[in-house]
C-alpha atoms as a printed R data frame, in Angstrom:
   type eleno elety resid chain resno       x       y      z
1  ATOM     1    CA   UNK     A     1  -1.147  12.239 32.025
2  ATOM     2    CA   UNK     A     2  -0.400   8.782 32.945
3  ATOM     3    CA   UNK     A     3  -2.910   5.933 33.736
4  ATOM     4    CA   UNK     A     4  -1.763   5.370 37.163
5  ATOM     5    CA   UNK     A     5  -1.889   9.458 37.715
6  ATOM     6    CA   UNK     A     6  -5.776   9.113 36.310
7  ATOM     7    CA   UNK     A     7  -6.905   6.618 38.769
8  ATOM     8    CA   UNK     A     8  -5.147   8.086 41.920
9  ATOM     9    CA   UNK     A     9  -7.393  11.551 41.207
10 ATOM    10    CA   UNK     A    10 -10.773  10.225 39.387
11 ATOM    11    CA   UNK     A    11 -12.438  10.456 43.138
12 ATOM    12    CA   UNK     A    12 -11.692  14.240 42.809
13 ATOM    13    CA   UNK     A    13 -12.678  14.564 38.836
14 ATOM    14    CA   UNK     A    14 -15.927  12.999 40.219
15 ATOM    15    CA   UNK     A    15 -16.311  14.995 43.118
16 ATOM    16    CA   UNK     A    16 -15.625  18.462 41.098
17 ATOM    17    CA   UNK     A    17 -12.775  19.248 43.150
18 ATOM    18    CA   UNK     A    18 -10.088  19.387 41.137
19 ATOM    19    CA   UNK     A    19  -8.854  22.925 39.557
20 ATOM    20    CA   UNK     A    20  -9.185  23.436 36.331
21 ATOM    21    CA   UNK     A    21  -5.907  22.561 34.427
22 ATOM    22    CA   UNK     A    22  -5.922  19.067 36.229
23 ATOM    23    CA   UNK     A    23  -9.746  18.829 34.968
24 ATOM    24    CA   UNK     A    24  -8.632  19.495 31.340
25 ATOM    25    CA   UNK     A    25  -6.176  16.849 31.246
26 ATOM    26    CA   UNK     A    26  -8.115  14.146 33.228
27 ATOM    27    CA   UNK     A    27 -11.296  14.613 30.381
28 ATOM    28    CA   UNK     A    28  -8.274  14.501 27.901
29 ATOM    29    CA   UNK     A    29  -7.004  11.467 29.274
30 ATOM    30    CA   UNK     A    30 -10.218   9.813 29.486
31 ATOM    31    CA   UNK     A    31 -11.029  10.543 25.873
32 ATOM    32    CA   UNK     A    32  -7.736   9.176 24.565
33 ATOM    33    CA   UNK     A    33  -7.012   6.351 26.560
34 ATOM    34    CA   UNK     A    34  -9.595   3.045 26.151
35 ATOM    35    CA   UNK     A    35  -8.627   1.320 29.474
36 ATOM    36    CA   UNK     A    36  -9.256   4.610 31.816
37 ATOM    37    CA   UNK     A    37 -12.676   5.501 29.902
38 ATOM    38    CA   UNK     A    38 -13.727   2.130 30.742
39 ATOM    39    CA   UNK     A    39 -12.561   2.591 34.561
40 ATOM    40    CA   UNK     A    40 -14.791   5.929 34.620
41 ATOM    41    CA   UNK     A    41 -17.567   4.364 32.978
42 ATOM    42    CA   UNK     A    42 -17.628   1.879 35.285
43 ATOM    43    CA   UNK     A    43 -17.399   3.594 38.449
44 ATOM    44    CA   UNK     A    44 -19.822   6.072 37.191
45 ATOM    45    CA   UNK     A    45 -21.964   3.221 36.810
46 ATOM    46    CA   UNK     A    46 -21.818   1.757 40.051
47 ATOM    47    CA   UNK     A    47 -22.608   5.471 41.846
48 ATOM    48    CA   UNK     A    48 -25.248   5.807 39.780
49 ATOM    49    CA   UNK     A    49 -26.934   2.650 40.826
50 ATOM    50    CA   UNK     A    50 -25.820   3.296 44.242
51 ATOM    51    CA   UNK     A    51 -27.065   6.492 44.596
52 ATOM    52    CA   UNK     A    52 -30.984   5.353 42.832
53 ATOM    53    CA   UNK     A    53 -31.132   2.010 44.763
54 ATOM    54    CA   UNK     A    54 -33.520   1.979 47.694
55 ATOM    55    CA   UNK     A    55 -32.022   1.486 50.839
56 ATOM    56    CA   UNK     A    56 -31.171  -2.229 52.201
57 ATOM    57    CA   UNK     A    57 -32.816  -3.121 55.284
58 ATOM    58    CA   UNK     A    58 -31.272  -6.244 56.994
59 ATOM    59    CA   UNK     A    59 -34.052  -8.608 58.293
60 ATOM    60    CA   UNK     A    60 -34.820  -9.013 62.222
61 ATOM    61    CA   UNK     A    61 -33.350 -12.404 62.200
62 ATOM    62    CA   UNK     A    62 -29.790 -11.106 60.460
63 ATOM    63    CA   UNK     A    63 -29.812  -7.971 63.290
64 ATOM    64    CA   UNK     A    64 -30.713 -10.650 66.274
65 ATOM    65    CA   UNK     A    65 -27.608 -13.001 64.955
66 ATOM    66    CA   UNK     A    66 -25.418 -10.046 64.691
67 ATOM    67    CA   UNK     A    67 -26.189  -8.446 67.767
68 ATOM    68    CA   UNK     A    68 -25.388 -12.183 69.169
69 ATOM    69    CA   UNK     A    69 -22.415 -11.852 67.504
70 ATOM    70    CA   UNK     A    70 -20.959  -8.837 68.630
71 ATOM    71    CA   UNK     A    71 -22.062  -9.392 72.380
């Protein structure tokens, strides 16, 4: 597998939807190759704080210029 070949399917490694042969060689890749394991740990990373960080609630003056904004 190639780097470029990694990064196009990672979003499917992650998501658990690729079939098996293509998972194989993407954990292969990943193991062998410094620059792609550093790609996955890093977008690993940022789910993983996405997913565990409360919610972000815009103040009432932000929403009042925004709704200005769009009207």
């Amino acid at each position: 597998m190639r780097c470029p070949d990694f990064r196009s399917q990672h979003l499917a490694w992650l998501d658990a939807s690729l079939a098996p042969l293509p998972t194989v060689a993407m954990r292969a890749h990943a193991d062998d190759c410094a620059r792609c394991k550093r790609y996955d740990l890093l977008l690993r990373t940022g789910l993983l704080l996405a997913r565990h960080h409360a919610p972000l609630t815009p103040s009432r003056r932000f929403r009042g210029a925004l709704a200005s904004r769009l009207a």
